[in-house]
PDB file of C-alpha atoms in Angstrom:
ATOM      1  CA  MET A   1       0.000   0.000   0.000  1.00  0.00           C
ATOM      2  CA  LYS A   2       2.815   2.410   0.907  1.00  0.00           C
ATOM      3  CA  ARG A   3       4.601   1.606  -2.318  1.00  0.00           C
ATOM      4  CA  THR A   4       1.474   2.366  -4.382  1.00  0.00           C
ATOM      5  CA  LEU A   5       0.985   5.715  -2.634  1.00  0.00           C
ATOM      6  CA  ILE A   6       4.635   6.643  -3.194  1.00  0.00           C
ATOM      7  CA  VAL A   7       4.403   5.763  -6.907  1.00  0.00           C
ATOM      8  CA  ILE A   8       1.212   7.835  -7.262  1.00  0.00           C
ATOM      9  CA  PHE A   9       2.775  10.773  -5.383  1.00  0.00           C
ATOM     10  CA  VAL A  10       5.953  10.712  -7.487  1.00  0.00           C
ATOM     11  CA  SER A  11       3.882  10.452 -10.686  1.00  0.00           C
ATOM     12  CA  VAL A  12       1.752  13.454  -9.719  1.00  0.00           C
ATOM     13  CA  VAL A  13       4.823  15.531  -8.818  1.00  0.00           C
ATOM     14  CA  TYR A  14       6.546  14.545 -12.084  1.00  0.00           C
ATOM     15  CA  MET A  15       3.472  15.439 -14.189  1.00  0.00           C
ATOM     16  CA  THR A  16       3.026  18.736 -12.341  1.00  0.00           C
ATOM     17  CA  ILE A  17       6.627  19.767 -12.955  1.00  0.00           C
ATOM     18  CA  ASN A  18       6.547  18.742 -16.628  1.00  0.00           C
ATOM     19  CA  ALA A  19       3.168  20.366 -17.232  1.00  0.00           C
ATOM     20  CA  GLN A  20       4.650  23.727 -16.298  1.00  0.00           C
ATOM     21  CA  THR A  21       7.689  23.557 -18.582  1.00  0.00           C
ATOM     22  CA  GLN A  22       7.538  25.617 -21.737  1.00  0.00           C
ATOM     23  CA  GLN A  23       7.529  23.736 -24.986  1.00  0.00           C
ATOM     24  CA  PRO A  24       9.526  25.288 -27.846  1.00  0.00           C
ATOM     25  CA  GLN A  25       7.184  26.786 -30.400  1.00  0.00           C
ATOM     26  CA  GLN A  26       7.378  24.921 -33.670  1.00  0.00           C
ATOM     27  CA  MET A  27       8.046  26.856 -36.820  1.00  0.00           C
ATOM     28  CA  ASN A  28       5.452  25.995 -39.402  1.00  0.00           C
ATOM     29  CA  GLU A  29       4.519  27.129 -42.859  1.00  0.00           C
ATOM     30  CA  SER A  30       1.855  29.458 -41.485  1.00  0.00           C
ATOM     31  CA  SER A  31       4.403  31.604 -39.654  1.00  0.00           C
ATOM     32  CA  ASN A  32       5.242  33.539 -42.807  1.00  0.00           C
ATOM     33  CA  GLU A  33       1.622  33.784 -43.988  1.00  0.00           C
ATOM     34  CA  GLY A  34      -1.003  36.277 -42.952  1.00  0.00           C
ATOM     35  CA  ARG A  35      -3.010  35.921 -39.778  1.00  0.00           C
ATOM     36  CA  ALA A  36      -6.298  37.072 -41.309  1.00  0.00           C
ATOM     37  CA  SER A  37      -8.559  36.046 -44.173  1.00  0.00           C
ATOM     38  CA  LEU A  38     -11.555  37.279 -46.116  1.00  0.00           C
ATOM     39  CA  SER A  39     -14.109  34.768 -47.422  1.00  0.00           C
ATOM     40  CA  VAL A  40     -16.707  35.791 -50.006  1.00  0.00           C
ATOM     41  CA  GLY A  41     -19.463  33.670 -51.444  1.00  0.00           C
ATOM     42  CA  ILE A  42     -23.008  32.419 -51.511  1.00  0.00           C
ATOM     43  CA  LEU A  43     -24.733  32.285 -48.081  1.00  0.00           C
ATOM     44  CA  ASN A  44     -21.637  33.721 -46.352  1.00  0.00           C
ATOM     45  CA  GLY A  45     -21.879  36.532 -43.820  1.00  0.00           C
ATOM     46  CA  GLY A  46     -24.745  35.229 -41.719  1.00  0.00           C
ATOM     47  CA  GLY A  47     -26.601  33.345 -44.420  1.00  0.00           C
ATOM     48  CA  GLY A  48     -27.377  36.270 -46.718  1.00  0.00           C
ATOM     49  CA  LEU A  49     -27.727  35.552 -50.435  1.00  0.00           C
ATOM     50  CA  VAL A  50     -24.171  36.861 -50.909  1.00  0.00           C
ATOM     51  CA  GLY A  51     -21.779  37.920 -48.202  1.00  0.00           C
ATOM     52  CA  ALA A  52     -18.306  38.050 -46.752  1.00  0.00           C
ATOM     53  CA  ASP A  53     -16.609  36.851 -43.569  1.00  0.00           C
ATOM     54  CA  PHE A  54     -13.449  38.341 -42.067  1.00  0.00           C
ATOM     55  CA  GLU A  55     -11.400  36.121 -39.736  1.00  0.00           C
ATOM     56  CA  ALA A  56      -8.441  37.135 -37.585  1.00  0.00           C
ATOM     57  CA  LEU A  57      -6.345  34.551 -35.763  1.00  0.00           C
ATOM     58  CA  LEU A  58      -5.996  35.169 -32.031  1.00  0.00           C
ATOM     59  CA  SER A  59      -3.488  32.304 -31.740  1.00  0.00           C
ATOM     60  CA  ASN A  60      -2.173  29.641 -34.148  1.00  0.00           C
ATOM     61  CA  ARG A  61      -5.466  27.748 -33.953  1.00  0.00           C
ATOM     62  CA  VAL A  62      -8.142  30.087 -32.553  1.00  0.00           C
ATOM     63  CA  GLY A  63      -9.780  32.794 -34.650  1.00  0.00           C
ATOM     64  CA  LEU A  64     -12.551  35.359 -34.347  1.00  0.00           C
ATOM     65  CA  GLN A  65     -14.863  35.795 -37.334  1.00  0.00           C
ATOM     66  CA  LEU A  66     -17.192  38.672 -38.281  1.00  0.00           C
ATOM     67  CA  GLY A  67     -19.454  38.538 -41.307  1.00  0.00           C
ATOM     68  CA  ALA A  68     -21.909  40.654 -43.248  1.00  0.00           C
ATOM     69  CA  GLY A  69     -24.175  39.706 -46.105  1.00  0.00           C
ATOM     70  CA  TRP A  70     -27.214  40.850 -48.017  1.00  0.00           C
ATOM     71  CA  VAL A  71     -29.317  41.900 -44.956  1.00  0.00           C
ATOM     72  CA  SER A  72     -27.551  39.487 -42.602  1.00  0.00           C
ATOM     73  CA  TYR A  73     -24.620  39.407 -40.222  1.00  0.00           C
ATOM     74  CA  SER A  74     -22.707  36.871 -38.152  1.00  0.00           C
ATOM     75  CA  VAL A  75     -20.052  36.436 -35.502  1.00  0.00           C
ATOM     76  CA  GLY A  76     -18.122  33.260 -34.714  1.00  0.00           C
ATOM     77  CA  LEU A  77     -15.348  31.674 -32.722  1.00  0.00           C
ATOM     78  CA  ASN A  78     -13.208  29.277 -34.782  1.00  0.00           C
ATOM     79  CA  TYR A  79     -10.860  26.429 -33.850  1.00  0.00           C
ATOM     80  CA  HIS A  80      -8.489  25.457 -36.679  1.00  0.00           C
ATOM     81  CA  LEU A  81      -7.645  21.760 -36.960  1.00  0.00           C
ATOM     82  CA  LYS A  82      -4.053  22.630 -37.967  1.00  0.00           C
ATOM     83  CA  PRO A  83      -2.055  25.760 -37.167  1.00  0.00           C
ATOM     84  CA  GLY A  84      -2.523  28.596 -39.641  1.00  0.00           C
ATOM     85  CA  ILE A  85      -5.212  30.548 -41.427  1.00  0.00           C
ATOM     86  CA  ARG A  86      -5.373  28.188 -44.442  1.00  0.00           C
ATOM     87  CA  SER A  87      -6.536  25.158 -42.450  1.00  0.00           C
ATOM     88  CA  SER A  88     -10.081  23.839 -42.061  1.00  0.00           C
ATOM     89  CA  PHE A  89     -11.816  24.645 -38.791  1.00  0.00           C
ATOM     90  CA  LEU A  90     -14.745  24.082 -36.451  1.00  0.00           C
ATOM     91  CA  SER A  91     -16.852  27.154 -35.769  1.00  0.00           C
ATOM     92  CA  LEU A  92     -19.435  28.178 -33.187  1.00  0.00           C
ATOM     93  CA  SER A  93     -21.413  30.998 -34.800  1.00  0.00           C
ATOM     94  CA  TYR A  94     -24.379  33.324 -34.398  1.00  0.00           C
ATOM     95  CA  TRP A  95     -26.320  34.259 -37.559  1.00  0.00           C
ATOM     96  CA  HIS A  96     -28.895  37.049 -37.819  1.00  0.00           C
ATOM     97  CA  GLN A  97     -30.893  36.969 -41.039  1.00  0.00           C
ATOM     98  CA  GLY A  98     -32.881  40.063 -41.992  1.00  0.00           C
ATOM     99  CA  LEU A  99     -33.518  43.460 -40.438  1.00  0.00           C
ATOM    100  CA  GLY A 100     -36.702  45.190 -39.218  1.00  0.00           C
ATOM    101  CA  GLU A 101     -39.790  43.907 -41.049  1.00  0.00           C
ATOM    102  CA  GLY A 102     -37.442  41.801 -43.177  1.00  0.00           C
ATOM    103  CA  PHE A 103     -36.146  39.865 -40.141  1.00  0.00           C
ATOM    104  CA  ALA A 104     -36.460  36.130 -40.818  1.00  0.00           C
ATOM    105  CA  GLN A 105     -34.570  34.346 -38.022  1.00  0.00           C
ATOM    106  CA  SER A 106     -31.553  34.252 -35.756  1.00  0.00           C
ATOM    107  CA  LEU A 107     -29.533  31.080 -35.210  1.00  0.00           C
ATOM    108  CA  VAL A 108     -26.636  29.779 -33.167  1.00  0.00           C
ATOM    109  CA  GLY A 109     -24.739  26.575 -33.792  1.00  0.00           C
ATOM    110  CA  PRO A 110     -21.652  24.619 -34.763  1.00  0.00           C
ATOM    111  CA  SER A 111     -20.306  24.096 -38.250  1.00  0.00           C
ATOM    112  CA  TYR A 112     -17.377  22.574 -40.079  1.00  0.00           C
ATOM    113  CA  VAL A 113     -15.602  24.837 -42.561  1.00  0.00           C
ATOM    114  CA  PHE A 114     -13.408  23.208 -45.209  1.00  0.00           C
ATOM    115  CA  ARG A 115     -10.596  25.292 -46.649  1.00  0.00           C
ATOM    116  CA  GLY A 116      -8.664  24.220 -49.705  1.00  0.00           C
ATOM    117  CA  LYS A 117      -4.953  24.930 -49.979  1.00  0.00           C
ATOM    118  CA  LYS A 118      -5.377  27.912 -52.301  1.00  0.00           C
ATOM    119  CA  TRP A 119      -8.823  29.575 -52.350  1.00  0.00           C
ATOM    120  CA  PHE A 120     -11.873  27.259 -52.076  1.00  0.00           C
ATOM    121  CA  THR A 121     -14.038  27.181 -48.933  1.00  0.00           C
ATOM    122  CA  ALA A 122     -17.290  25.399 -48.036  1.00  0.00           C
ATOM    123  CA  GLN A 123     -19.231  25.213 -44.789  1.00  0.00           C
ATOM    124  CA  ILE A 124     -21.864  22.875 -43.371  1.00  0.00           C
ATOM    125  CA  GLY A 125     -23.413  22.895 -39.933  1.00  0.00           C
ATOM    126  CA  LEU A 126     -26.492  23.044 -37.752  1.00  0.00           C
ATOM    127  CA  GLY A 127     -28.293  26.169 -36.595  1.00  0.00           C
ATOM    128  CA  TYR A 128     -30.505  26.169 -33.530  1.00  0.00           C
ATOM    129  CA  VAL A 129     -33.279  28.728 -34.014  1.00  0.00           C
ATOM    130  CA  LEU A 130     -33.279  31.417 -31.328  1.00  0.00           C
ATOM    131  CA  ASP A 131     -35.961  33.679 -32.798  1.00  0.00           C
ATOM    132  CA  ARG A 132     -38.172  33.972 -35.873  1.00  0.00           C
ATOM    133  CA  GLY A 133     -39.359  37.221 -37.380  1.00  0.00           C
ATOM    134  CA  PRO A 134     -42.170  38.517 -39.581  1.00  0.00           C
ATOM    135  CA  ALA A 135     -40.306  37.662 -42.803  1.00  0.00           C
ATOM    136  CA  PHE A 136     -40.079  33.943 -41.990  1.00  0.00           C
ATOM    137  CA  PRO A 137     -42.193  32.176 -44.653  1.00  0.00           C
ATOM    138  CA  ALA A 138     -45.521  31.022 -43.199  1.00  0.00           C
ATOM    139  CA  THR A 139     -45.554  28.032 -45.565  1.00  0.00           C
ATOM    140  CA  MET A 140     -42.336  26.582 -44.131  1.00  0.00           C
ATOM    141  CA  GLU A 141     -42.301  24.111 -41.266  1.00  0.00           C
ATOM    142  CA  GLN A 142     -40.873  25.711 -38.118  1.00  0.00           C
ATOM    143  CA  THR A 143     -38.258  23.180 -37.036  1.00  0.00           C
ATOM    144  CA  PRO A 144     -36.028  24.014 -34.044  1.00  0.00           C
ATOM    145  CA  VAL A 145     -32.827  23.053 -35.932  1.00  0.00           C
ATOM    146  CA  ILE A 146     -31.897  23.795 -39.535  1.00  0.00           C
ATOM    147  CA  LEU A 147     -29.030  22.899 -41.842  1.00  0.00           C
ATOM    148  CA  THR A 148     -26.593  25.739 -42.534  1.00  0.00           C
ATOM    149  CA  TYR A 149     -24.187  25.829 -45.470  1.00  0.00           C
ATOM    150  CA  SER A 150     -22.187  28.173 -47.676  1.00  0.00           C
ATOM    151  CA  ILE A 151     -19.674  28.044 -50.505  1.00  0.00           C
ATOM    152  CA  GLY A 152     -17.149  30.539 -51.766  1.00  0.00           C
ATOM    153  CA  ALA A 153     -13.541  31.665 -51.999  1.00  0.00           C
ATOM    154  CA  TYR A 154     -11.137  32.876 -49.335  1.00  0.00           C
ATOM    155  CA  PHE A 155      -8.135  35.156 -49.527  1.00  0.00           C
ATOM    156  CA  VAL A 156      -5.308  35.390 -46.988  1.00  0.00           C
ATOM    157  CA  LEU A 157      -4.682  38.979 -45.917  1.00  0.00           C
TER     158      LEU A 157
END
């Protein structure tokens, strides 16, 4: 019993000491690229017919995204699967579609955004409906979750 406790204690101390050491930052291909991008396309910028999203990296993998489209806007927090602005990412976003009497709905939800190596981008995800407005079509079924998607091009800034 004493031996087991000693092994556990030494293991915890070892992990605590090693957890606090600084790891050397790896140089990668994204270090000489921009840390921001602009995406333009169909259903970008909050789900408007056409729109644009601007993303700025806060770290090698975490980015903040702001978008605007044809009477829509969005904001999102992105986690890139690989370091750098050109990598695909998971996003948690808020979409607001329409303004005033033209307000259709507001959504929040996760999505996966694919980014090609050069310029292509496509997004698919789920949006949980927070609110519906007067412009939401009365003929459509009012489901609590909808499919979100977009397609377009991105440019590193």
